[in-house]
Amino acid sequence: MSPTQWDFPVELCCRPMAFVTLTGLDVVYNAVHRAVWDAFCANRRADRVPISFKVLPGDHEYPKCRPKRTSYEWYIPKGILKTGWMNKHLNLVPALVVVFYELDWDEPQWKEKQSECATRVEIVRQSLQGRNTKVAVVLIQKKTPLPPGEDVIASERAAALCNACELSGKSLFVLPHTDHLVGYIIRLENAFYEHAQTYYYTEIRRVKSHKEFLNKTTHQLLFVRHQFKIAFFSELKQDTQNALKNYRTAYNLVHELRAHETNILEIKTMAGFVNYKICRLCFQHNTPLDAIAQFRKHIDLCKKKIGSAELSFEHAAWMSKQFQAFGDLFDEAIKLGLTAIQTQNPGFYYQQAAYYAQERKQLAKTLCNHEASITYPNPDPLETQTGALDFYGQRSWRQGVLSFDLSDPEKEKVGILAIQLKERSVVHSEIIITLLSNAVAQFKKYKCPRMKSHLMVQMGEEYYYAKDYTKALKLLDYVMCDYRSEGWWTLLTSILTTALKCSYLMAQLKDYITYSLELLGRASTLKDDQKSRIEKNLINVLMNESPDPEPDCDILAVKTAQKLWADRISLAGSNVFTIGVQDFVPFVQCKAKFHAPSFHVDVPVQFDIYLKADCPHPMRFSKLCVSFNNQDYNQFCVIEEASKASEVLENLTQGKMCLVPGRTRKFLFKFVAKTEDVGKKIEITSVDLVLGNEAGRCVVLNWQGGGGDAASAQEALQASRSFRRRPKLPASEVHWDSISTQASTMIISRVPNISVHLRHDPPALTNEMYCLVVTVKSNEKTPVRDVKLTAGLKPGQDANLTQKTHVTLRGTELCDESYPALLTDIPLGDLHPGQQLEKTIYVRCGTVGSRMFLVYVSYLINTTIEDKEIVCKCHKDETVTIETVFPFDVAVKFVSTKFEHLERVYADIPFLLMTDLLSASPWALTIISSELQLAPSMTPVDQLESQVDKVVLQTGESASECFCLRCPSVGNVEGGVATGHYVISWKRTSAMEDIPVISTVITLPHVIVENIPLHVNADLPSFGRVRESLPVRYHLQNKTNLVQDVEISVEPSDAFMFSGLKQIRLRILPGTEQEMLYNFYPLMAGYQQLPSLNINLLRFPHFTNQLLRRFIPTSIFVKDRPGDLMDANQSLFL
Amino acid sequence: MCQVYLWNYPLYIRSVPTENELQFHYMLHTSLDVVDEKISAMGKALVDQRELYLGLLYPTEDYKVYGYVTNSKVKFVMVVDSSNTALRDNEIRSMFRKLHSSYTDVMCNPFYTPGDRIQSRAFDSMVTAMMIQVC
């Protein structure tokens, strides 16, 4: 953009630097001079002194200095600040003129050269006549100078040169053209800088000296001007503190000026300049709060200084510029390291600038709406002789006129007209949009998403005014969702209204329809008459006609739009618009609801689609269809009515395909699920509602899933929170809020109509072939086919159970490891209604514990639903838990031949093995047989015949057996000697003949075998009689390989008299036997203690009588003699 | 002058004068940026939980926007003409308190569903009275 009248002049915005001109340098043809100049210009970084250099010819004419005024008494200033002044001191009047001259100290033609140099200096002085500008001479030398004081010629000639040029020694410099050029240059420019500062200092003094001549009445303007100049010179001197102070004074002085309509622009312009400088310096001094405070003060002071009402847009433009400039300054300061915050950032200033720019546009629109016949005045009152103004902020047609009265009202009018007409050509929208986009960028940075959206809306609206509808739509569309998601319906409606206009004017069908849909919807806050209008337009569009133009549109644009719409009609094809509704709030709401969360496959799947329209008038639709995840069902769920375009408006209220505002419409859909879908989920993926028809234009409203748009989630939440009672509705209608969406359902198999009955006698006994009778009875009304049975261990239990459970259909043989735990799909054939069949399965459980058994019966049946024959697979399962127990407990014990409990047996001495079989089964058991399988180390003493064959044991009963065994002598075996196995063959008493017998093998315990040195067995009758001789023979066997010395004694007993050796000592040879014979003579009847035999082995002191007594009887039953029985009885009764 | 009570969508908006209502709506909406920022700053720093008044949210040329947020994060925003110098911070604060207690009364109504737009006559008249007093 080219700078406009309102932009600040460049010289104001730049950083003032001391101006130094270099003369005598031939930068084009002289390489040395070129190098010197480059060293001055190149790398001017912050660490170098702030000087702006310029190369000028030696005879350059500097701006003339006006003659000094001796008195201000009659002087009346014509304005505050001349437009050329700042530029003059920045770029035209140097603080220092440097004369470069090539001269070495040992120059042979010194005299001539010296005078030439003096002439050059003189010429420069001539052109600077009257100015305080300093002059300095730099001698470019080829040789490196000697240290000061050593070169006598040099100091002499230097003095002479200074004299000739009328220079002070401080103004003469030497620049040796050597390797260290840059170093010399930097020293040189520092020296120049000092001179420049001195110059600006004197300038400040000079301006200050004028003050005393001024008086407040006539020279008010001069006070401002001088103060501004002092401040500006201070800036050039790089004294920013003083510059700021002086600018502040200047600012106050500006506002002290008497303001009038004629000079208000000048005052504002100057105030703006000074304010800009102050803010700039404040930011530079890192006091942003001062800058903001100053700016606020400035705005407050100037806000009301509008000036001429006819040119009030100028004020707005000026205000806009003030804010923009401040925003720029602020932004620049941030780039240099300042931190801004959310509530204080440049964005606000850009926004305000945009606001004033909008105001400017508004004002310009009302003030500059001249008729076309009014032409631009000629001669142009805005033209000046020089092409520019003399003073900042003055009117070109009355420059320098200070009078507040308008001397020439006619001229004034022409001037105002010219300005107004010029304003018409300004592209306001462009300015506004630029400012807004600046603000957007800032607010984005400072976390203000909503402010950003707001500004983008404004930008969109501005684009709309600027007739750039594409961009407008793009912006508006972008922010719409923000307002929608936050539920600011008023704002959304306003944005939509603009967007609708844009889409109308561009004849963008799809956008037009979308915005119409939403503006008719419940989120729109439009009045009913507006909605009616939009609805009418929408219907028109659907009938392939042009809609009426939107209100308040530009007439020309409407004409173009109408043409576009007409073209659209003739254009064939692409008349179907699918619009996804999940991102906006259309005027039709939709909810889909399956009647149940699951359906049996033999009943039709039913669901309702509820539709509700929020538009003001009834709306017809042509088609409603539903899509599923299984697309095969789509064809069953379509409601379509072939309605001609002309009918759309007729019969509105009664038609089925018609949505009445505010009423909830329900559409019932029904379809038969496929048998393959049993166990699957059927989901509604989308619902499509078609407005209009293919003959005209079609709009397909597409709801994803079970309906719902951008606002419905929140509404559902509110509805669920509400306790409010809903008004009663007729029975046929439902309350919209009370409908909840159910977009999916499960298809489950048909309910079986058979009975599965299990007959069995729990618990199962370990290893038995447990019999499970399954009875299947059909209660179906039609024959069923393909009945299949799956029975066995229910999967998913402990893995060990699977290995210890076996199922078979044949009970006649025992099953082994190879049989499975679950029998699958045993075909059972077909079943007629009422028929029943039985199947027996046998289960063998190897371990105790409880098991779950599954009996699963499946079958096929033909059924008819909705006149459609389908084959349904039904199944019924039964689960039963069966406990497995041991059939009996077997206890085994070893006893001596005297039935005394033995902890160990003695080698070669017979002992008894007793088995005790206790039935634990609740059912009677038949022991078929038992068998003792002896280990090789054991030998039977007599026949090992089973004593419990064919015994039936009821619960709790036991069967015992006894076997006499002998164990030959073995070595000392750790853990004892194996005895063998005890095998019991048994079955349930109730079991059939063909059921195999189960053999249960019991491993007998090991027994510890011990050797004894001497074995004694007694030979005596089973009983004695009183007073009858009782012969007893003791056999003493030596079981060792040694000769045994045995001491034997018999202790007397009261019950017996006896004869035989009472005490004897004898020897028994290895392996032989000694017999001892005693004659006992019982004296008393009853169970009597025998006289005890004591044996003492001399070699085996551990051999005790205790041990001995295990083998020989210690008592005997003595009977009375037959004749004595009476006496005994008598004595008993006495 | 204009007031709003909201979660993030308006529960109640009243403005006097009514001619420039849309602009007020935008102003309220944008002020939420600052409210959000202040609330999130509140979460970080240990501030007095009883202090609900957020103070001046942001300055514009012509209006002042004040904010207040309840412990359940219901936001109250008030926009007043910046030329109205009679309204000091303290007055604003007490006005907010009054609004808050009135809002609490609305919430106590068992027939009011939290989140619905406020349509209470008592609340309306209280706001009207407050506005008359100020303007």
XYZ file of C-alpha atoms in Angstrom, chain A residues 529-877:
349
model
C -41.303 -14.512 9.882
C -37.650 -14.785 8.963
C -37.760 -18.538 9.331
C -40.859 -18.678 7.143
C -39.081 -16.735 4.496
C -36.050 -18.994 4.622
C -38.196 -22.083 4.568
C -40.036 -20.810 1.520
C -36.734 -20.155 -0.184
C -35.495 -23.586 0.736
C -38.594 -25.182 -0.768
C -38.058 -23.127 -3.888
C -34.500 -24.282 -4.132
C -35.584 -27.874 -3.709
C -38.029 -27.452 -6.557
C -35.145 -26.284 -8.699
C -36.222 -22.679 -8.646
C -34.416 -19.572 -7.588
C -34.838 -18.378 -4.043
C -35.811 -14.825 -3.225
C -32.854 -12.624 -2.479
C -31.772 -12.206 1.079
C -32.664 -8.865 2.629
C -30.154 -6.013 2.896
C -27.982 -7.243 0.083
C -26.272 -5.023 -2.370
C -28.618 -4.502 -5.303
C -25.978 -5.012 -7.942
C -24.748 -8.155 -6.286
C -28.301 -9.471 -6.105
C -28.651 -8.983 -9.836
C -25.523 -10.964 -10.486
C -26.692 -13.593 -8.068
C -30.056 -13.934 -9.761
C -28.298 -14.589 -12.997
C -26.140 -17.214 -11.329
C -29.186 -18.914 -9.852
C -30.842 -18.937 -13.242
C -27.762 -20.632 -14.653
C -27.863 -23.173 -11.891
C -31.381 -24.178 -12.865
C -30.491 -24.813 -16.453
C -27.424 -26.732 -15.397
C -28.233 -30.396 -15.318
C -26.844 -32.971 -12.979
C -25.281 -32.780 -9.540
C -28.573 -31.953 -7.968
C -28.212 -34.320 -5.062
C -26.571 -32.876 -1.995
C -25.623 -35.088 0.863
C -25.195 -33.153 4.034
C -23.813 -34.742 7.156
C -25.661 -33.291 10.102
C -23.392 -34.269 12.941
C -21.521 -30.975 12.665
C -24.449 -28.628 12.783
C -27.961 -28.230 14.090
C -30.447 -28.762 11.274
C -34.154 -28.200 11.637
C -34.963 -31.882 11.558
C -33.979 -34.004 14.487
C -33.730 -37.704 14.293
C -33.515 -40.515 16.789
C -33.402 -44.200 16.024
C -34.452 -46.717 18.588
C -34.571 -50.479 18.417
C -37.469 -51.850 20.380
C -35.243 -54.134 22.341
C -31.558 -54.557 22.988
C -31.821 -58.014 21.442
C -34.141 -59.910 19.131
C -34.675 -63.610 18.619
C -33.996 -64.613 15.085
C -37.538 -65.912 14.598
C -39.180 -62.592 15.404
C -38.910 -59.574 13.144
C -36.438 -56.906 14.245
C -38.350 -53.727 14.884
C -37.196 -50.223 15.395
C -38.574 -46.725 15.253
C -37.173 -43.673 13.612
C -38.400 -40.555 15.314
C -38.300 -37.324 13.389
C -39.098 -33.880 14.600
C -39.002 -30.666 12.628
C -38.444 -27.250 14.144
C -39.252 -25.162 11.081
C -42.302 -22.927 11.151
C -44.260 -24.735 8.409
C -44.803 -28.388 7.676
C -42.150 -29.892 5.512
C -42.487 -32.772 3.131
C -39.804 -35.292 2.530
C -39.549 -37.861 -0.187
C -37.582 -40.662 1.313
C -36.361 -41.990 4.587
C -33.883 -44.787 4.587
C -31.713 -46.481 7.113
C -28.333 -48.105 6.619
C -26.931 -50.881 8.720
C -23.567 -52.387 9.275
C -24.900 -55.334 7.358
C -25.985 -53.650 4.176
C -28.343 -56.437 3.190
C -30.953 -55.010 5.515
C -30.849 -51.549 3.986
C -33.363 -52.487 1.311
C -36.012 -53.350 3.898
C -35.805 -50.023 5.674
C -36.815 -47.460 3.129
C -39.904 -45.328 3.122
C -40.409 -43.680 -0.166
C -43.232 -41.831 -1.745
C -43.246 -40.947 -5.337
C -44.374 -37.418 -5.019
C -44.172 -34.986 -7.811
C -42.506 -31.691 -7.270
C -45.782 -29.863 -7.594
C -47.325 -31.768 -4.739
C -44.841 -30.589 -2.222
C -47.048 -27.805 -1.063
C -50.334 -29.682 -1.220
C -51.860 -31.976 1.306
C -49.244 -30.992 3.713
C -50.854 -31.998 6.909
C -52.227 -35.403 6.159
C -49.428 -37.007 4.212
C -47.382 -39.655 5.791
C -44.219 -38.148 4.455
C -44.697 -34.868 6.131
C -43.102 -33.347 9.181
C -45.330 -31.108 11.236
C -43.459 -28.543 13.291
C -43.127 -29.403 16.932
C -44.651 -32.858 16.563
C -42.666 -36.018 16.935
C -43.248 -38.415 14.091
C -42.603 -42.065 14.466
C -41.815 -44.453 11.647
C -41.841 -48.123 12.399
C -39.472 -50.374 10.505
C -39.448 -54.109 10.573
C -37.204 -56.678 8.982
C -36.295 -60.263 9.399
C -32.797 -60.894 10.529
C -30.719 -63.441 8.683
C -29.936 -66.667 10.413
C -26.234 -66.088 9.758
C -26.431 -63.009 11.933
C -27.312 -64.932 15.039
C -24.945 -63.805 17.749
C -24.005 -60.665 15.859
C -24.766 -57.049 16.488
C -26.901 -55.123 14.062
C -26.079 -51.461 14.096
C -27.675 -48.510 12.410
C -24.801 -46.764 10.696
C -26.744 -43.908 9.272
C -30.166 -42.510 8.712
C -30.819 -40.600 5.522
C -33.703 -38.248 5.086
C -34.270 -36.951 1.602
C -35.886 -33.590 1.152
C -37.024 -32.643 -2.312
C -36.814 -35.162 -5.072
C -34.614 -36.126 -7.902
C -36.690 -34.263 -10.440
C -35.840 -31.008 -8.726
C -33.091 -30.964 -6.212
C -32.447 -33.409 -3.480
C -31.010 -32.844 -0.094
C -29.959 -35.928 1.762
C -29.685 -35.296 5.457
C -27.357 -37.893 6.770
C -27.272 -38.761 10.456
C -24.456 -40.950 11.593
C -25.463 -43.782 13.869
C -28.742 -43.416 15.603
C -29.259 -39.757 14.873
C -28.139 -36.733 16.770
C -26.508 -33.523 15.663
C -24.111 -30.996 17.128
C -26.476 -29.945 19.895
C -28.294 -33.121 20.799
C -25.727 -34.555 23.209
C -26.046 -31.537 25.475
C -29.836 -31.601 25.188
C -29.975 -35.246 26.141
C -27.842 -34.500 29.172
C -30.124 -31.678 30.241
C -33.188 -33.823 29.691
C -31.734 -36.548 31.864
C -31.060 -34.067 34.639
C -34.471 -32.570 34.571
C -37.088 -33.472 37.131
C -39.739 -31.465 35.398
C -42.890 -33.270 34.575
C -43.606 -33.284 30.909
C -46.987 -32.154 29.695
C -49.368 -34.913 28.771
C -49.583 -35.810 25.147
C -52.111 -37.875 23.265
C -51.390 -41.564 23.528
C -50.091 -41.820 20.015
C -47.422 -39.226 20.551
C -44.286 -39.284 22.580
C -42.245 -36.614 24.178
C -39.104 -35.961 22.198
C -36.847 -35.632 25.215
C -38.042 -38.904 26.618
C -36.835 -40.873 23.608
C -33.444 -42.314 24.058
C -31.402 -43.482 21.143
C -30.695 -47.154 20.749
C -28.742 -47.644 17.578
C -27.808 -51.275 17.850
C -29.332 -54.585 18.753
C -28.184 -58.166 19.091
C -29.636 -61.043 17.130
C -29.949 -64.070 19.327
C -31.086 -67.540 18.431
C -34.674 -68.738 18.605
C -35.967 -69.860 21.954
C -35.775 -73.690 21.943
C -38.950 -75.542 22.581
C -37.612 -78.893 23.657
C -37.006 -80.290 27.058
C -33.756 -81.887 28.014
C -33.920 -84.079 31.059
C -31.048 -85.829 32.788
C -31.396 -88.946 34.849
C -28.526 -90.228 36.918
C -27.640 -91.349 40.428
C -25.092 -89.061 41.930
C -22.522 -89.144 43.252
C -20.279 -90.870 40.781
C -17.864 -93.380 42.138
C -14.242 -93.244 41.201
C -13.472 -95.079 37.994
C -16.949 -96.428 37.608
C -18.817 -96.111 34.317
C -21.223 -93.503 35.547
C -24.461 -93.649 33.695
C -26.150 -90.432 32.557
C -29.437 -90.778 30.731
C -30.405 -87.805 28.588
C -34.023 -87.536 27.605
C -34.860 -85.081 24.836
C -38.466 -84.303 24.210
C -39.707 -82.071 21.450
C -42.430 -79.624 22.365
C -42.268 -77.981 18.957
C -45.339 -77.889 16.771
C -43.441 -78.969 13.703
C -40.904 -81.738 13.220
C -37.377 -80.864 14.086
C -34.381 -82.103 12.207
C -30.792 -82.775 12.845
C -30.965 -83.151 16.569
C -27.470 -83.274 17.842
C -26.181 -83.870 21.279
C -22.982 -82.648 22.744
C -22.232 -84.018 26.169
C -19.332 -84.229 28.477
C -17.136 -82.193 30.672
C -17.975 -78.535 30.316
C -15.016 -76.807 28.725
C -13.143 -74.214 30.651
C -12.562 -76.156 33.833
C -9.304 -77.358 35.305
C -7.121 -78.972 32.650
C -6.392 -81.961 34.914
C -10.058 -82.790 34.964
C -10.039 -83.111 31.209
C -7.421 -85.827 31.426
C -9.192 -87.668 34.212
C -12.648 -87.626 32.710
C -13.718 -89.777 29.822
C -17.015 -89.988 28.099
C -18.354 -92.782 25.949
C -21.607 -93.992 24.599
C -20.857 -97.682 25.181
C -21.118 -98.770 28.745
C -20.129 -102.337 28.122
C -16.440 -101.756 28.167
C -14.268 -99.667 30.354
C -12.919 -96.627 28.678
C -9.303 -95.649 28.860
C -7.169 -92.568 28.314
C -7.951 -92.441 24.621
C -11.564 -91.456 25.185
C -12.405 -87.761 25.033
C -13.772 -85.650 27.846
C -16.460 -84.159 25.646
C -18.436 -85.909 22.952
C -19.563 -83.470 20.319
C -22.395 -83.484 17.847
C -23.743 -86.953 18.382
C -26.504 -87.201 15.799
C -29.784 -88.174 17.301
C -31.894 -87.944 14.162
C -35.203 -86.155 13.845
C -37.993 -85.669 16.299
C -41.667 -85.329 15.683
C -43.805 -83.120 17.824
C -44.246 -84.667 21.230
C -41.753 -87.417 20.513
C -38.996 -88.076 22.931
C -35.736 -89.930 22.740
C -33.238 -91.121 25.209
C -29.525 -91.428 25.049
C -27.318 -92.960 27.656
C -23.814 -91.764 28.071
C -21.195 -93.112 30.376
C -18.719 -91.021 32.181
C -15.676 -92.329 33.861
C -14.113 -90.070 36.444
C -10.618 -90.983 37.475
C -10.326 -88.615 40.383
C -12.596 -87.448 43.132
C -14.030 -83.964 43.160
C -16.861 -82.121 41.531
C -17.186 -81.652 37.802
C -19.522 -79.663 35.654
C -21.061 -81.565 32.812
C -22.637 -79.948 29.846
C -25.456 -81.419 27.861
C -26.153 -79.393 24.777
C -28.858 -80.278 22.335
C -29.133 -78.456 19.032
C -31.569 -78.891 16.226
C -32.914 -77.286 13.131
C -36.466 -76.241 12.613
C -38.290 -74.486 9.815
C -40.359 -71.528 10.851
C -42.218 -68.810 9.066
C -42.039 -65.188 10.010
C -43.539 -62.390 8.034
C -44.372 -64.899 5.298
C -40.830 -65.867 5.012
C -39.586 -69.340 5.668
C -36.390 -69.576 7.554
C -34.422 -72.418 9.027
C -33.631 -71.708 12.614
C -30.982 -73.395 14.577
C -32.050 -73.762 18.157
C -30.205 -75.183 21.025
C -30.763 -75.929 24.602
C -28.158 -76.697 27.144
